[in-house]
Amino acid sequence: MEYFVNVVLPIPLKRHFTYSITPAEASFLLPGMRVSVPFGKSKIYTALVLEVHNTPPVVYEAKEIDQILDDVPLVNPVQLKHWEWIANYYMCTMGEVMRSALPSAFLLESETLILRNDEANVDESQLQDDEFLVFEALQHQSTLKVHEVSIIVDRKNVLPVLNRLLEKNIIYLKEEVYEQYKPKLVKYVKLGKEYLSDEALESLLETLSRAPKQSQVVLALFQLQSGSKKPISVSDLEKYSEASKAVISSLVEKGILEEYFIRKDRITYDGAENSEIKTLNEHQLNALADIKNAFSEDKVTLLKGVTSSGKTEVYVQLISDFLERGKQILYLLPEIALTTQLISRLQDYFGERISVFHSKYNIQERVEVWNNVLKGAEKAQIVIGARSSLFLPFANLGLIIVDEEHEGSFKQFDPAPRYHARDAAIVLANLHGANILLGSATPSIESYFNAKHGKYGYAEINRRFGNVLMPDMELVDYKEALRKKRVKGHFSERLLQEIEESLGNGEQIILFQNRRGFAPVLECLTCGHTPQCSNCDVTLTYHQYKNQLRCHYCGFHTALPESCAACGSPELDTKGFGTEQVEEEVKKLFPGAKVGRMDLDTTRGKHAYEKIITSFEQQELDILVGTQMLTKGLDFRNVSLVGVMNADSLLNFPDYRAHERTFQMLTQVAGRAGRTQKRGKVIIQSYNPYHQILKQVTTGDYETMFEEQVYEREQYKYPPVNRIIKITFKHKNYNTLNEASEWFSGALRTNFGGTVLGPEFPPISRIRNLYLKHVLVKIGKNESLGRTKKNIKRIEKSFNSVSKFRSVRVIYNVDHI
Ligand code: ADP
Ligand code: ZN
Ligand code: ZN
């Protein structure tokens, strides 16, 4: 009998490939194990086994696999089902899901670049011959490709040796993401192993008796070490022993002391669980009871609780319940909300049972967390992570918490799979029979809609913890202030007054200015009016090249108006102002204040972000100017004033979610104010203070906002009632792209009853030499999403059979947000 194995390759080609295997291999291999396989003329890939069977492929001769890479499955059957759902739902291949799901260390292939780890302490005598050859080659050459390794070890199949070197931390793999991230290392010292017994130490001190400085250091270290289990840094030792660095170095050289390094961000946690879980107040208890009730009916559950209402403490209680039952827990957060503030808060309760999974962590660490989850290790019973932590190999998952569930950044934009982590988490919970809680102060329209219609369970907390008052919100009519000349730069007198008062009281201030989106919009400087598309209810974007205003959904366009349609003023502007400008102005206006800025530019690299937060927390800064980064779950105790510089730039964002997002962002940023007994103040400046969304924000009227948004979305056929799929076409040739996208959208229109908008150029229509065009498909509530996707895939097939279209890339974004 012949044996075959179906595998997934990490490439965007069809679903799986078949290779031939020996009977022995067939009896060993299980789904979820990795094998290395040849592909094409000379490539090698790591592939994942889906199924072992006896049916030869029909159209091609099956090649043999190179080698089996695992003893036990790396990926479990639930994961494979989950991947399959993602591939189907988001219209991509299993290979693309696999590439996103597995840490790249698990996916060696012939194109992978191999680098030496300069920080590794390598004991050459411990290396096997082939490992040594690679190690040696990397002393002469900074990078190697897999096929070069193959020449060096004179063997075709090199993935095993590379896997061994990876495990020993001697090499790492190049991925652009990690290039910029240099973790900060702190140097620690300890006594050499030989000196750990009392006798050894005594005789050591004896031999050092003629070097008093040195014995002083040894004694100091001994005392420090016996006093605490914490690692001792070189600088601590220096201070405590009052000896110089040179003395310490000479002891290290003699081997009496040993140096080692720990990454700074890994030791924030010092080992002891020191907090008791808080006793919940009656509002929290009510919410908890409602959640448990809904959980008992296996319902996805939404917790809506105003900012600072104590949602996190409710999560803590739930986590502790599921821990007691021996279950794994996944705590999902948007990348940017994954701050040390939250992590150390949870570590205080749960200590070492927490693992953090972060895209900025390096490969080895991610592999470590993966393996701990796979083993069901205690260290990884609770995983806190951003969206990619969904893909960890949970075997015993009991609870998923999706915090800040309204956040748009849960949706992966590029590359495929373009999945929404919240929605994929709901499916994952379902596959595991686990419970899932979505939490937010400002739920997404979708989730609240589902809760209202009984599809989700629901719980709420409407007061801040400890009866702290919601901040007092005030709208400032900026147009009026401008007319009366009561402004300085971009600051109204009202805002200036409040800043002055807060500074006088020694309190801190946050100034929020959203960066403009990449799409410039036109704005009247007099009345703040921004032209809208009459078909789509979104803001028109300004296209400089054609001097037009265009809708990037439906293609509606109009010449650039010479004056404002609302007030007739000829002063129209396409450029807003950014955080940098606000920072400069505020520094001039308040020369005595210490001002910091937090936006994408100032927070490249993880530590930059933490540094700004820490210095604000420790009140080294009086005023923090920032973008929406400031809105994410941060808890600053001393902030009494939040100023929103310009609410209009949020409202006028060219997107059907602009109003929802404005409500969410402003509510969240306002939530940073007055988290202690003193009532916080929020000043919102706007050209258009009578805008209904701004009223709803200031009165905290989520309900009305929700009703109005749902009504509008039904009118214009957007989610939650309708579904949308965005199709993007990319090609280097302008004409080919036009022709191809017209052909495709034409076929869609003939085959499909729903609404097809476009093709339309986005505001930035050419990226890296490729032209882009979008088509938007709106699927009504009476049409089937599944059938529409099948239709689209069928059209793509005929599309690809037209030879001139074959090089056009077609990209699907299901539930595009
Ligand atoms: P949210 O997550 O809703 O923004 P938090 O959980 O951060 O709110 O709670 C706000 C503040 O109130 C925090 O400082 C938290 O420690 C405190 N707090 C919340 N619940 C309790 C409780 N039951 N007992 C004591 N302090 C609490
Ligand atoms: Zn105007
Ligand atoms: Zn339109």
mmCIF file of N, CA and C in Angstrom, residues 668-751:
data_model
loop_
_atom_site.group_PDB
_atom_site.id
_atom_site.type_symbol
_atom_site.label_atom_id
_atom_site.label_comp_id
_atom_site.label_asym_id
_atom_site.label_seq_id
_atom_site.Cartn_x
_atom_site.Cartn_y
_atom_site.Cartn_z
ATOM 1 N N GLN A 668 -13.203 57.728 25.646
ATOM 2 C CA GLN A 668 -12.042 57.074 26.256
ATOM 3 C C GLN A 668 -11.022 58.109 26.735
ATOM 4 N N VAL A 669 -10.768 59.107 25.927
ATOM 5 C CA VAL A 669 -9.753 60.076 26.333
ATOM 6 C C VAL A 669 -10.263 60.905 27.519
ATOM 7 N N ALA A 670 -11.549 61.207 27.519
ATOM 8 C CA ALA A 670 -12.122 61.922 28.657
ATOM 9 C C ALA A 670 -12.011 61.070 29.921
ATOM 10 N N GLY A 671 -12.083 59.768 29.741
ATOM 11 C CA GLY A 671 -12.000 58.839 30.864
ATOM 12 C C GLY A 671 -10.662 58.862 31.576
ATOM 13 N N ARG A 672 -9.664 59.503 30.970
ATOM 14 C CA ARG A 672 -8.372 59.616 31.649
ATOM 15 C C ARG A 672 -8.413 60.690 32.720
ATOM 16 N N ALA A 673 -9.449 61.522 32.728
ATOM 17 C CA ALA A 673 -9.458 62.663 33.651
ATOM 18 C C ALA A 673 -10.147 62.314 34.956
ATOM 19 N N GLY A 674 -9.573 62.812 36.044
ATOM 20 C CA GLY A 674 -10.228 62.754 37.345
ATOM 21 C C GLY A 674 -10.579 61.360 37.789
ATOM 22 N N ARG A 675 -9.586 60.484 37.820
ATOM 23 C CA ARG A 675 -9.881 59.120 38.236
ATOM 24 C C ARG A 675 -9.835 58.966 39.759
ATOM 25 N N THR A 676 -9.545 60.065 40.443
ATOM 26 C CA THR A 676 -9.606 59.988 41.908
ATOM 27 C C THR A 676 -10.740 60.876 42.382
ATOM 28 N N GLN A 677 -10.735 61.238 43.666
ATOM 29 C CA GLN A 677 -11.916 61.900 44.220
ATOM 30 C C GLN A 677 -12.265 63.230 43.551
ATOM 31 N N LYS A 678 -11.261 63.994 43.201
ATOM 32 C CA LYS A 678 -11.576 65.293 42.609
ATOM 33 C C LYS A 678 -12.163 65.121 41.209
ATOM 34 N N ARG A 679 -13.227 65.823 40.920
ATOM 35 C CA ARG A 679 -13.878 65.648 39.628
ATOM 36 C C ARG A 679 -13.008 66.191 38.505
ATOM 37 N N GLY A 680 -12.862 65.404 37.462
ATOM 38 C CA GLY A 680 -12.045 65.816 36.337
ATOM 39 C C GLY A 680 -12.794 66.737 35.393
ATOM 40 N N LYS A 681 -12.023 67.452 34.578
ATOM 41 C CA LYS A 681 -12.638 68.394 33.641
ATOM 42 C C LYS A 681 -12.189 68.041 32.227
ATOM 43 N N VAL A 682 -13.117 68.104 31.294
ATOM 44 C CA VAL A 682 -12.766 67.849 29.902
ATOM 45 C C VAL A 682 -13.258 69.010 29.062
ATOM 46 N N ILE A 683 -12.368 69.582 28.257
ATOM 47 C CA ILE A 683 -12.776 70.668 27.359
ATOM 48 C C ILE A 683 -12.634 70.171 25.927
ATOM 49 N N ILE A 684 -13.718 70.239 25.190
ATOM 50 C CA ILE A 684 -13.677 69.798 23.801
ATOM 51 C C ILE A 684 -13.869 71.004 22.887
ATOM 52 N N GLN A 685 -12.868 71.309 22.093
ATOM 53 C CA GLN A 685 -12.984 72.435 21.159
ATOM 54 C C GLN A 685 -13.498 71.922 19.818
ATOM 55 N N SER A 686 -14.448 72.650 19.252
ATOM 56 C CA SER A 686 -14.966 72.234 17.954
ATOM 57 C C SER A 686 -15.543 73.427 17.206
ATOM 58 N N TYR A 687 -15.449 73.369 15.879
ATOM 59 C CA TYR A 687 -16.107 74.362 15.041
ATOM 60 C C TYR A 687 -17.614 74.140 15.044
ATOM 61 N N ASN A 688 -17.982 72.966 15.471
ATOM 62 C CA ASN A 688 -19.343 72.526 15.269
ATOM 63 C C ASN A 688 -19.875 71.893 16.552
ATOM 64 N N PRO A 689 -19.925 72.687 17.625
ATOM 65 C CA PRO A 689 -20.233 72.100 18.933
ATOM 66 C C PRO A 689 -21.659 71.564 19.028
ATOM 67 N N TYR A 690 -22.478 71.869 18.014
ATOM 68 C CA TYR A 690 -23.853 71.379 18.089
ATOM 69 C C TYR A 690 -24.009 70.037 17.398
ATOM 70 N N HIS A 691 -22.912 69.502 16.923
ATOM 71 C CA HIS A 691 -22.957 68.194 16.282
ATOM 72 C C HIS A 691 -23.508 67.157 17.270
ATOM 73 N N GLN A 692 -24.428 66.307 16.782
ATOM 74 C CA GLN A 692 -25.112 65.414 17.724
ATOM 75 C C GLN A 692 -24.149 64.485 18.443
ATOM 76 N N ILE A 693 -23.081 64.065 17.752
ATOM 77 C CA ILE A 693 -22.143 63.139 18.399
ATOM 78 C C ILE A 693 -21.468 63.801 19.599
ATOM 79 N N LEU A 694 -21.114 65.070 19.438
ATOM 80 C CA LEU A 694 -20.434 65.752 20.540
ATOM 81 C C LEU A 694 -21.372 65.922 21.727
ATOM 82 N N LYS A 695 -22.620 66.206 21.445
ATOM 83 C CA LYS A 695 -23.606 66.274 22.534
ATOM 84 C C LYS A 695 -23.690 64.940 23.235
ATOM 85 N N GLN A 696 -23.738 63.877 22.433
ATOM 86 C CA GLN A 696 -23.873 62.548 23.025
ATOM 87 C C GLN A 696 -22.651 62.180 23.867
ATOM 88 N N VAL A 697 -21.497 62.627 23.414
ATOM 89 C CA VAL A 697 -20.291 62.355 24.207
ATOM 90 C C VAL A 697 -20.387 63.074 25.545
ATOM 91 N N THR A 698 -20.762 64.355 25.504
ATOM 92 C CA THR A 698 -20.736 65.126 26.757
ATOM 93 C C THR A 698 -21.810 64.649 27.731
ATOM 94 N N THR A 699 -22.895 64.119 27.218
ATOM 95 C CA THR A 699 -23.912 63.632 28.152
ATOM 96 C C THR A 699 -23.766 62.134 28.401
ATOM 97 N N GLY A 700 -22.769 61.535 27.795
ATOM 98 C CA GLY A 700 -22.556 60.098 27.986
ATOM 99 C C GLY A 700 -23.711 59.284 27.437
ATOM 100 N N ASP A 701 -24.332 59.798 26.376
ATOM 101 C CA ASP A 701 -25.535 59.157 25.852
ATOM 102 C C ASP A 701 -25.188 58.137 24.762
ATOM 103 N N TYR A 702 -24.648 57.040 25.175
ATOM 104 C CA TYR A 702 -24.287 55.987 24.231
ATOM 105 C C TYR A 702 -25.515 55.483 23.487
ATOM 106 N N GLU A 703 -26.607 55.347 24.224
ATOM 107 C CA GLU A 703 -27.817 54.743 23.664
ATOM 108 C C GLU A 703 -28.310 55.480 22.420
ATOM 109 N N THR A 704 -28.409 56.813 22.508
ATOM 110 C CA THR A 704 -28.890 57.591 21.366
ATOM 111 C C THR A 704 -27.887 57.512 20.214
ATOM 112 N N MET A 705 -26.608 57.586 20.563
ATOM 113 C CA MET A 705 -25.588 57.454 19.529
ATOM 114 C C MET A 705 -25.799 56.138 18.789
ATOM 115 N N PHE A 706 -26.005 55.087 19.550
ATOM 116 C CA PHE A 706 -26.176 53.762 18.968
ATOM 117 C C PHE A 706 -27.398 53.729 18.036
ATOM 118 N N GLU A 707 -28.527 54.206 18.532
ATOM 119 C CA GLU A 707 -29.751 54.171 17.728
ATOM 120 C C GLU A 707 -29.554 54.913 16.408
ATOM 121 N N GLU A 708 -28.958 56.100 16.497
ATOM 122 C CA GLU A 708 -28.778 56.902 15.276
ATOM 123 C C GLU A 708 -27.829 56.242 14.298
ATOM 124 N N GLN A 709 -26.762 55.667 14.859
ATOM 125 C CA GLN A 709 -25.785 55.033 13.967
ATOM 126 C C GLN A 709 -26.388 53.814 13.284
ATOM 127 N N VAL A 710 -27.141 53.033 14.036
ATOM 128 C CA VAL A 710 -27.742 51.840 13.429
ATOM 129 C C VAL A 710 -28.710 52.260 12.323
ATOM 130 N N TYR A 711 -29.464 53.312 12.588
ATOM 131 C CA TYR A 711 -30.402 53.790 11.583
ATOM 132 C C TYR A 711 -29.656 54.200 10.310
ATOM 133 N N GLU A 712 -28.602 54.983 10.481
ATOM 134 C CA GLU A 712 -27.838 55.432 9.311
ATOM 135 C C GLU A 712 -27.203 54.280 8.561
ATOM 136 N N ARG A 713 -26.698 53.337 9.307
ATOM 137 C CA ARG A 713 -26.028 52.217 8.648
ATOM 138 C C ARG A 713 -27.020 51.367 7.884
ATOM 139 N N GLU A 714 -28.232 51.282 8.385
ATOM 140 C CA GLU A 714 -29.228 50.546 7.618
ATOM 141 C C GLU A 714 -29.548 51.289 6.331
ATOM 142 N N GLN A 715 -29.695 52.606 6.450
ATOM 143 C CA GLN A 715 -29.974 53.423 5.264
ATOM 144 C C GLN A 715 -28.911 53.231 4.187
ATOM 145 N N TYR A 716 -27.678 53.253 4.597
ATOM 146 C CA TYR A 716 -26.588 53.229 3.621
ATOM 147 C C TYR A 716 -25.971 51.845 3.470
ATOM 148 N N LYS A 717 -26.652 50.865 4.022
ATOM 149 C CA LYS A 717 -26.237 49.468 3.853
ATOM 150 C C LYS A 717 -24.825 49.169 4.355
ATOM 151 N N TYR A 718 -24.588 49.521 5.594
ATOM 152 C CA TYR A 718 -23.331 49.147 6.232
ATOM 153 C C TYR A 718 -23.626 48.182 7.370
ATOM 154 N N PRO A 719 -22.570 47.548 7.914
ATOM 155 C CA PRO A 719 -22.774 46.702 9.082
ATOM 156 C C PRO A 719 -23.347 47.538 10.242
ATOM 157 N N PRO A 720 -23.987 46.970 11.236
ATOM 158 C CA PRO A 720 -24.027 45.534 11.537
ATOM 159 C C PRO A 720 -25.074 44.733 10.759
ATOM 160 N N VAL A 721 -26.106 45.403 10.220
ATOM 161 C CA VAL A 721 -27.149 44.611 9.569
ATOM 162 C C VAL A 721 -26.642 44.035 8.255
ATOM 163 N N ASN A 722 -25.884 44.824 7.532
ATOM 164 C CA ASN A 722 -25.319 44.367 6.264
ATOM 165 C C ASN A 722 -23.864 43.970 6.448
ATOM 166 N N ARG A 723 -23.336 43.267 5.474
ATOM 167 C CA ARG A 723 -21.921 42.904 5.535
ATOM 168 C C ARG A 723 -21.203 43.581 4.382
ATOM 169 N N ILE A 724 -19.914 43.829 4.553
ATOM 170 C CA ILE A 724 -19.168 44.374 3.423
ATOM 171 C C ILE A 724 -17.887 43.574 3.169
ATOM 172 N N ILE A 725 -17.535 43.501 1.908
ATOM 173 C CA ILE A 725 -16.249 42.913 1.522
ATOM 174 C C ILE A 725 -15.571 43.938 0.630
ATOM 175 N N LYS A 726 -14.370 44.282 0.980
ATOM 176 C CA LYS A 726 -13.627 45.192 0.117
ATOM 177 C C LYS A 726 -12.669 44.376 -0.734
ATOM 178 N N ILE A 727 -12.690 44.611 -2.019
ATOM 179 C CA ILE A 727 -11.762 43.903 -2.905
ATOM 180 C C ILE A 727 -10.779 44.925 -3.455
ATOM 181 N N THR A 728 -9.506 44.660 -3.287
ATOM 182 C CA THR A 728 -8.480 45.572 -3.783
ATOM 183 C C THR A 728 -7.746 44.920 -4.949
ATOM 184 N N PHE A 729 -7.547 45.682 -5.986
ATOM 185 C CA PHE A 729 -6.772 45.218 -7.138
ATOM 186 C C PHE A 729 -5.460 45.984 -7.171
ATOM 187 N N LYS A 730 -4.381 45.265 -7.493
ATOM 188 C CA LYS A 730 -3.074 45.926 -7.535
ATOM 189 C C LYS A 730 -2.347 45.535 -8.802
ATOM 190 N N HIS A 731 -1.798 46.523 -9.480
ATOM 191 C CA HIS A 731 -0.968 46.208 -10.636
ATOM 192 C C HIS A 731 -0.059 47.370 -10.977
ATOM 193 N N LYS A 732 1.049 47.071 -11.604
ATOM 194 C CA LYS A 732 1.993 48.157 -11.888
ATOM 195 C C LYS A 732 1.565 48.971 -13.092
ATOM 196 N N ASN A 733 0.736 48.360 -13.931
ATOM 197 C CA ASN A 733 0.294 49.082 -15.123
ATOM 198 C C ASN A 733 -1.100 49.671 -14.922
ATOM 199 N N TYR A 734 -1.187 50.978 -15.117
ATOM 200 C CA TYR A 734 -2.411 51.728 -14.865
ATOM 201 C C TYR A 734 -3.578 51.202 -15.703
ATOM 202 N N ASN A 735 -3.305 50.997 -16.998
ATOM 203 C CA ASN A 735 -4.389 50.558 -17.886
ATOM 204 C C ASN A 735 -4.860 49.148 -17.589
ATOM 205 N N THR A 736 -3.892 48.276 -17.351
ATOM 206 C CA THR A 736 -4.263 46.898 -17.008
ATOM 207 C C THR A 736 -5.131 46.880 -15.757
ATOM 208 N N LEU A 737 -4.720 47.693 -14.786
ATOM 209 C CA LEU A 737 -5.472 47.723 -13.541
ATOM 210 C C LEU A 737 -6.902 48.188 -13.781
ATOM 211 N N ASN A 738 -7.054 49.247 -14.566
ATOM 212 C CA ASN A 738 -8.396 49.750 -14.861
ATOM 213 C C ASN A 738 -9.243 48.700 -15.544
ATOM 214 N N GLU A 739 -8.648 48.085 -16.552
ATOM 215 C CA GLU A 739 -9.380 47.089 -17.315
ATOM 216 C C GLU A 739 -9.784 45.912 -16.426
ATOM 217 N N ALA A 740 -8.817 45.462 -15.643
ATOM 218 C CA ALA A 740 -9.063 44.291 -14.795
ATOM 219 C C ALA A 740 -10.147 44.570 -13.761
ATOM 220 N N SER A 741 -10.057 45.736 -13.111
ATOM 221 C CA SER A 741 -11.027 45.999 -12.050
ATOM 222 C C SER A 741 -12.420 46.236 -12.647
ATOM 223 N N GLU A 742 -12.467 46.821 -13.864
ATOM 224 C CA GLU A 742 -13.771 46.988 -14.529
ATOM 225 C C GLU A 742 -14.372 45.625 -14.868
ATOM 226 N N TRP A 743 -13.523 44.752 -15.371
ATOM 227 C CA TRP A 743 -13.987 43.406 -15.746
ATOM 228 C C TRP A 743 -14.570 42.706 -14.522
ATOM 229 N N PHE A 744 -13.825 42.748 -13.432
ATOM 230 C CA PHE A 744 -14.219 42.034 -12.220
ATOM 231 C C PHE A 744 -15.514 42.609 -11.647
ATOM 232 N N SER A 745 -15.557 43.937 -11.541
ATOM 233 C CA SER A 745 -16.758 44.523 -10.934
ATOM 234 C C SER A 745 -17.958 44.345 -11.858
ATOM 235 N N GLY A 746 -17.699 44.350 -13.183
ATOM 236 C CA GLY A 746 -18.785 44.088 -14.133
ATOM 237 C C GLY A 746 -19.358 42.694 -13.902
ATOM 238 N N ALA A 747 -18.484 41.720 -13.771
ATOM 239 C CA ALA A 747 -18.935 40.340 -13.537
ATOM 240 C C ALA A 747 -19.692 40.247 -12.221
ATOM 241 N N LEU A 748 -19.210 40.966 -11.207
ATOM 242 C CA LEU A 748 -19.911 40.961 -9.922
ATOM 243 C C LEU A 748 -21.325 41.512 -10.069
ATOM 244 N N ARG A 749 -21.430 42.601 -10.831
ATOM 245 C CA ARG A 749 -22.742 43.244 -10.970
ATOM 246 C C ARG A 749 -23.736 42.326 -11.668
ATOM 247 N N THR A 750 -23.250 41.577 -12.671
ATOM 248 C CA THR A 750 -24.177 40.682 -13.373
ATOM 249 C C THR A 750 -24.567 39.485 -12.521
ATOM 250 N N ASN A 751 -23.653 39.048 -11.655
ATOM 251 C CA ASN A 751 -23.888 37.807 -10.928
ATOM 252 C C ASN A 751 -24.512 37.969 -9.557
#
